[in-house]
mmCIF file of C-alpha atoms in Angstrom:
data_model
loop_
_atom_site.group_PDB
_atom_site.id
_atom_site.type_symbol
_atom_site.label_atom_id
_atom_site.label_comp_id
_atom_site.label_asym_id
_atom_site.label_seq_id
_atom_site.Cartn_x
_atom_site.Cartn_y
_atom_site.Cartn_z
ATOM 1 C CA MET A 167 0.054 -0.130 0.028
ATOM 2 C CA SER A 168 1.520 3.508 -1.021
ATOM 3 C CA ARG A 169 1.720 6.358 0.988
ATOM 4 C CA ARG A 170 -1.368 8.235 -0.648
ATOM 5 C CA ASP A 171 -3.381 5.312 -0.542
ATOM 6 C CA ASP A 172 -3.307 6.212 3.315
ATOM 7 C CA LEU A 173 -4.420 10.074 2.793
ATOM 8 C CA SER A 174 -8.473 10.513 3.625
ATOM 9 C CA PRO A 175 -9.960 12.712 1.243
ATOM 10 C CA GLU A 176 -10.008 16.071 3.256
ATOM 11 C CA ASP A 177 -5.951 15.287 3.681
ATOM 12 C CA ARG A 178 -5.825 14.312 -0.167
ATOM 13 C CA ARG A 179 -8.170 17.839 -0.988
ATOM 14 C CA ILE A 180 -5.255 20.217 1.391
ATOM 15 C CA TRP A 181 -2.161 18.198 -0.312
ATOM 16 C CA ALA A 182 -3.795 19.078 -3.715
ATOM 17 C CA ARG A 183 -4.071 22.536 -2.547
ATOM 18 C CA VAL A 184 -0.134 22.833 -1.187
ATOM 19 C CA ALA A 185 0.978 21.193 -4.287
ATOM 20 C CA GLY A 186 -0.799 23.133 -7.027
ATOM 21 C CA SER A 187 0.735 26.781 -5.349
ATOM 22 C CA ALA A 188 4.404 25.271 -5.567
ATOM 23 C CA ILE A 189 6.317 27.282 -7.996
ATOM 24 C CA PRO A 190 9.216 24.572 -10.004
ATOM 25 C CA HIS A 191 12.360 25.526 -10.058
ATOM 26 C CA LYS A 192 14.206 27.085 -13.206
ATOM 27 C CA ARG A 193 15.446 24.711 -15.208
ATOM 28 C CA ARG A 194 18.886 25.708 -16.361
ATOM 29 C CA LYS A 195 20.033 25.252 -20.264
ATOM 30 C CA PRO A 196 22.267 22.173 -20.705
ATOM 31 C CA LEU A 197 25.988 22.463 -21.095
ATOM 32 C CA LEU A 198 26.898 22.095 -25.276
ATOM 33 C CA ALA A 199 29.851 21.925 -27.034
ATOM 34 C CA VAL A 200 29.519 24.208 -29.889
ATOM 35 C CA GLY A 201 31.755 25.153 -32.332
ATOM 36 C CA VAL A 202 34.393 22.027 -30.648
ATOM 37 C CA ASP A 203 36.195 20.754 -33.460
ATOM 38 C CA ALA A 204 37.300 17.077 -33.038
ATOM 39 C CA PRO A 205 40.195 15.671 -34.997
ATOM 40 C CA ALA A 206 38.547 13.090 -37.774
ATOM 41 C CA ILE A 207 38.664 9.537 -37.628
ATOM 42 C CA VAL A 208 40.241 8.017 -40.564
ATOM 43 C CA PRO A 209 39.260 4.273 -41.001
ATOM 44 C CA LYS A 210 42.324 2.464 -42.104
ATOM 45 C CA GLY A 211 41.560 0.389 -45.282
ATOM 46 C CA PRO A 212 41.054 1.204 -48.825
ATOM 47 C CA THR A 213 40.090 4.874 -49.637
ATOM 48 C CA SER A 214 39.334 4.330 -53.263
ATOM 49 C CA PRO A 215 36.267 6.636 -53.978
ATOM 50 C CA SER A 216 34.384 3.588 -54.354
ATOM 51 C CA SER A 217 34.336 2.102 -50.884
ATOM 52 C CA LYS A 218 32.161 2.646 -48.564
ATOM 53 C CA SER A 219 34.300 3.983 -45.801
ATOM 54 C CA ARG A 220 34.177 7.457 -44.695
ATOM 55 C CA PRO A 221 36.108 9.817 -42.406
ATOM 56 C CA PHE A 222 34.274 9.743 -38.863
ATOM 57 C CA ALA A 223 33.252 13.850 -37.952
ATOM 58 C CA ALA A 224 33.111 14.812 -34.595
ATOM 59 C CA PRO A 225 29.215 14.985 -33.208
ATOM 60 C CA VAL A 226 27.162 17.916 -33.512
ATOM 61 C CA ALA A 227 25.647 19.148 -31.194
ATOM 62 C CA LEU A 228 22.593 20.285 -31.711
ATOM 63 C CA PRO A 229 20.861 23.896 -30.117
ATOM 64 C CA PRO A 230 18.539 23.301 -27.477
ATOM 65 C CA PRO A 231 14.885 22.429 -28.321
ATOM 66 C CA SER A 232 13.062 26.015 -28.288
ATOM 67 C CA LYS A 233 10.487 26.934 -25.740
ATOM 68 C CA PRO A 234 7.124 26.975 -26.636
ATOM 69 C CA PRO A 235 5.358 30.021 -25.925
ATOM 70 C CA ALA A 236 4.697 30.377 -22.714
ATOM 71 C CA PRO A 237 0.320 30.395 -21.916
ATOM 72 C CA ARG A 238 -1.068 33.991 -21.974
ATOM 73 C CA THR A 239 -1.580 34.510 -18.443
ATOM 74 C CA ARG A 240 -3.869 37.572 -17.098
ATOM 75 C CA GLY A 241 -2.511 40.207 -14.808
ATOM 76 C CA VAL A 242 -3.316 40.050 -10.850
ATOM 77 C CA PRO A 243 -6.286 42.005 -10.550
ATOM 78 C CA GLU A 244 -6.529 45.593 -9.300
ATOM 79 C CA GLU A 245 -8.566 47.817 -7.237
ATOM 80 C CA LEU A 246 -11.976 48.513 -9.178
ATOM 81 C CA GLU A 247 -12.114 51.546 -10.650
ATOM 82 C CA PRO A 248 -13.528 54.480 -8.744
ATOM 83 C CA ARG A 249 -16.320 54.767 -11.353
ATOM 84 C CA ARG A 250 -17.346 51.772 -11.318
ATOM 85 C CA GLN A 251 -17.567 51.178 -7.680
ATOM 86 C CA ARG A 252 -19.642 54.080 -7.435
ATOM 87 C CA ARG A 253 -22.025 52.645 -9.620
ATOM 88 C CA LEU A 254 -22.346 49.305 -8.077
ATOM 89 C CA SER A 255 -22.626 51.279 -4.612
ATOM 90 C CA ARG A 256 -25.339 53.311 -6.127
ATOM 91 C CA GLU A 257 -26.639 49.901 -7.458
ATOM 92 C CA ARG A 258 -26.548 51.778 -11.309
ATOM 93 C CA ASP A 259 -24.601 48.615 -12.653
ATOM 94 C CA PRO A 260 -26.509 45.345 -11.568
ATOM 95 C CA ILE A 261 -25.045 42.673 -8.590
ATOM 96 C CA ASP A 262 -25.573 39.782 -10.454
ATOM 97 C CA ALA A 263 -25.112 37.562 -7.586
ATOM 98 C CA ARG A 264 -23.562 37.245 -4.524
ATOM 99 C CA ILE A 265 -22.192 34.773 -1.636
ATOM 100 C CA ASP A 266 -21.938 34.672 2.032
ATOM 101 C CA LEU A 267 -19.133 32.952 3.580
ATOM 102 C CA HIS A 268 -20.202 33.307 7.079
ATOM 103 C CA GLY A 269 -20.014 29.918 8.884
ATOM 104 C CA TYR A 270 -17.304 28.670 7.081
ATOM 105 C CA GLY A 271 -13.835 27.473 7.724
ATOM 106 C CA ARG A 272 -10.823 28.558 5.977
ATOM 107 C CA PHE A 273 -9.886 25.987 3.342
ATOM 108 C CA GLN A 274 -13.969 25.642 2.972
ATOM 109 C CA ALA A 275 -14.602 28.958 1.964
ATOM 110 C CA GLN A 276 -11.637 29.350 -0.421
ATOM 111 C CA ASP A 277 -13.237 26.521 -2.300
ATOM 112 C CA ALA A 278 -16.727 27.598 -2.051
ATOM 113 C CA LEU A 279 -15.540 30.893 -3.158
ATOM 114 C CA THR A 280 -13.586 29.682 -5.775
ATOM 115 C CA ALA A 281 -16.074 27.725 -7.038
ATOM 116 C CA PHE A 282 -18.910 30.581 -6.727
ATOM 117 C CA LEU A 283 -16.618 32.955 -8.950
ATOM 118 C CA ILE A 284 -15.634 30.460 -11.737
ATOM 119 C CA GLY A 285 -19.644 29.296 -11.976
ATOM 120 C CA ALA A 286 -20.592 33.131 -12.014
ATOM 121 C CA GLN A 287 -18.220 34.120 -15.117
ATOM 122 C CA ALA A 288 -19.993 30.858 -16.780
ATOM 123 C CA ARG A 289 -23.395 32.371 -16.513
ATOM 124 C CA GLY A 290 -21.650 35.971 -17.634
ATOM 125 C CA HIS A 291 -21.790 37.641 -14.571
ATOM 126 C CA GLY A 292 -20.449 41.575 -14.943
ATOM 127 C CA ALA A 293 -20.102 42.036 -11.223
ATOM 128 C CA VAL A 294 -20.452 39.989 -7.663
ATOM 129 C CA LEU A 295 -21.147 40.874 -3.879
ATOM 130 C CA VAL A 296 -18.596 38.606 -1.518
ATOM 131 C CA ILE A 297 -19.813 39.170 2.124
ATOM 132 C CA THR A 298 -17.192 37.951 4.240
ATOM 133 C CA GLY A 299 -18.211 39.214 7.664
ATOM 134 C CA GLN A 300 -15.697 41.343 9.912
ATOM 135 C CA GLY A 301 -14.122 39.020 12.399
ATOM 136 C CA ARG A 302 -15.035 38.516 15.956
ATOM 137 C CA ARG A 303 -14.515 41.641 18.451
ATOM 138 C CA GLY A 304 -13.389 43.848 15.566
ATOM 139 C CA GLY A 305 -10.545 41.786 14.870
ATOM 140 C CA THR A 306 -9.801 40.779 11.274
ATOM 141 C CA GLY A 307 -11.834 37.485 10.624
ATOM 142 C CA VAL A 308 -9.269 34.503 8.559
ATOM 143 C CA ILE A 309 -11.702 34.644 6.187
ATOM 144 C CA ARG A 310 -11.484 38.625 5.850
ATOM 145 C CA ALA A 311 -7.937 38.426 5.966
ATOM 146 C CA SER A 312 -7.323 35.420 3.343
ATOM 147 C CA VAL A 313 -9.793 36.471 0.668
ATOM 148 C CA HIS A 314 -7.307 39.468 -0.874
ATOM 149 C CA GLU A 315 -4.805 36.675 -1.554
ATOM 150 C CA TRP A 316 -7.313 33.962 -2.673
ATOM 151 C CA LEU A 317 -8.712 36.322 -5.663
ATOM 152 C CA THR A 318 -5.086 37.431 -6.385
ATOM 153 C CA ALA A 319 -3.815 33.627 -6.751
ATOM 154 C CA PRO A 320 -3.540 32.383 -9.943
ATOM 155 C CA ALA A 321 -6.064 30.384 -10.020
ATOM 156 C CA LEU A 322 -8.387 32.820 -10.431
ATOM 157 C CA ARG A 323 -6.646 35.062 -12.324
ATOM 158 C CA GLY A 324 -8.955 34.545 -15.433
ATOM 159 C CA VAL A 325 -11.765 35.204 -13.555
ATOM 160 C CA VAL A 326 -11.416 38.211 -11.554
ATOM 161 C CA SER A 327 -10.806 41.479 -12.682
ATOM 162 C CA GLY A 328 -11.046 43.795 -10.596
ATOM 163 C CA PHE A 329 -12.285 43.879 -6.370
ATOM 164 C CA ALA A 330 -12.931 46.914 -3.887
ATOM 165 C CA PRO A 331 -14.612 47.078 -0.524
ATOM 166 C CA ALA A 332 -18.641 46.798 -0.652
ATOM 167 C CA ALA A 333 -20.605 50.338 0.674
ATOM 168 C CA ARG A 334 -21.533 50.503 3.806
ATOM 169 C CA LYS A 335 -25.047 49.027 2.633
ATOM 170 C CA HIS A 336 -24.152 46.121 0.980
ATOM 171 C CA GLY A 337 -22.056 44.983 3.973
ATOM 172 C CA GLY A 338 -19.133 47.705 4.580
ATOM 173 C CA ASP A 339 -15.728 46.449 5.786
ATOM 174 C CA GLY A 340 -17.363 43.120 5.495
ATOM 175 C CA ALA A 341 -17.905 42.479 1.808
ATOM 176 C CA LEU A 342 -16.724 43.016 -1.304
ATOM 177 C CA TYR A 343 -17.493 44.000 -4.884
ATOM 178 C CA VAL A 344 -15.654 41.413 -7.342
ATOM 179 C CA ALA A 345 -15.633 42.408 -11.122
ATOM 180 C CA ILE A 346 -16.228 39.206 -13.464
ATOM 181 C CA ARG A 347 -14.034 38.572 -16.619
ATOM 182 C CA ARG A 348 -16.134 37.878 -19.263
ATOM 183 C CA ALA A 349 -15.445 34.446 -20.716
#
């Protein structure tokens, strides 16, 4: 039985998240001796033009294969422009959907938020409201403190174009407007 079979489904989910966040090392290019000439080795024997024996040349170092073009990545989500934020707060631009993350644990909230935002993009929503809550006893809650990191993570760069704190009537410091990229 391998070590992976010993993991519970929760441990596998956490491991997949950790493994997905790892950044691979840059590979070094192989060292090639290009342009170095080795003496030709001439086989002994008949050297008539009709014979098939030819002098051996040094092996030719081929250039390294070119890298395939890097996938086009979207930039890190930025703050919403003030005009868009004002239109959302005054409800001139519609808030197409909302999610309330109260009662979730940190990892559950991240999974729920990721699934919600990907689904919102698939449904063609332009902006959503994410309610995180303010935390206990006036402090910053775990979800509220982590949501900025989640929204700027590589997994959501193709989904989120920007975000900003919500207006007081939409949750104030405990909520965010999130602008969704078009699919």
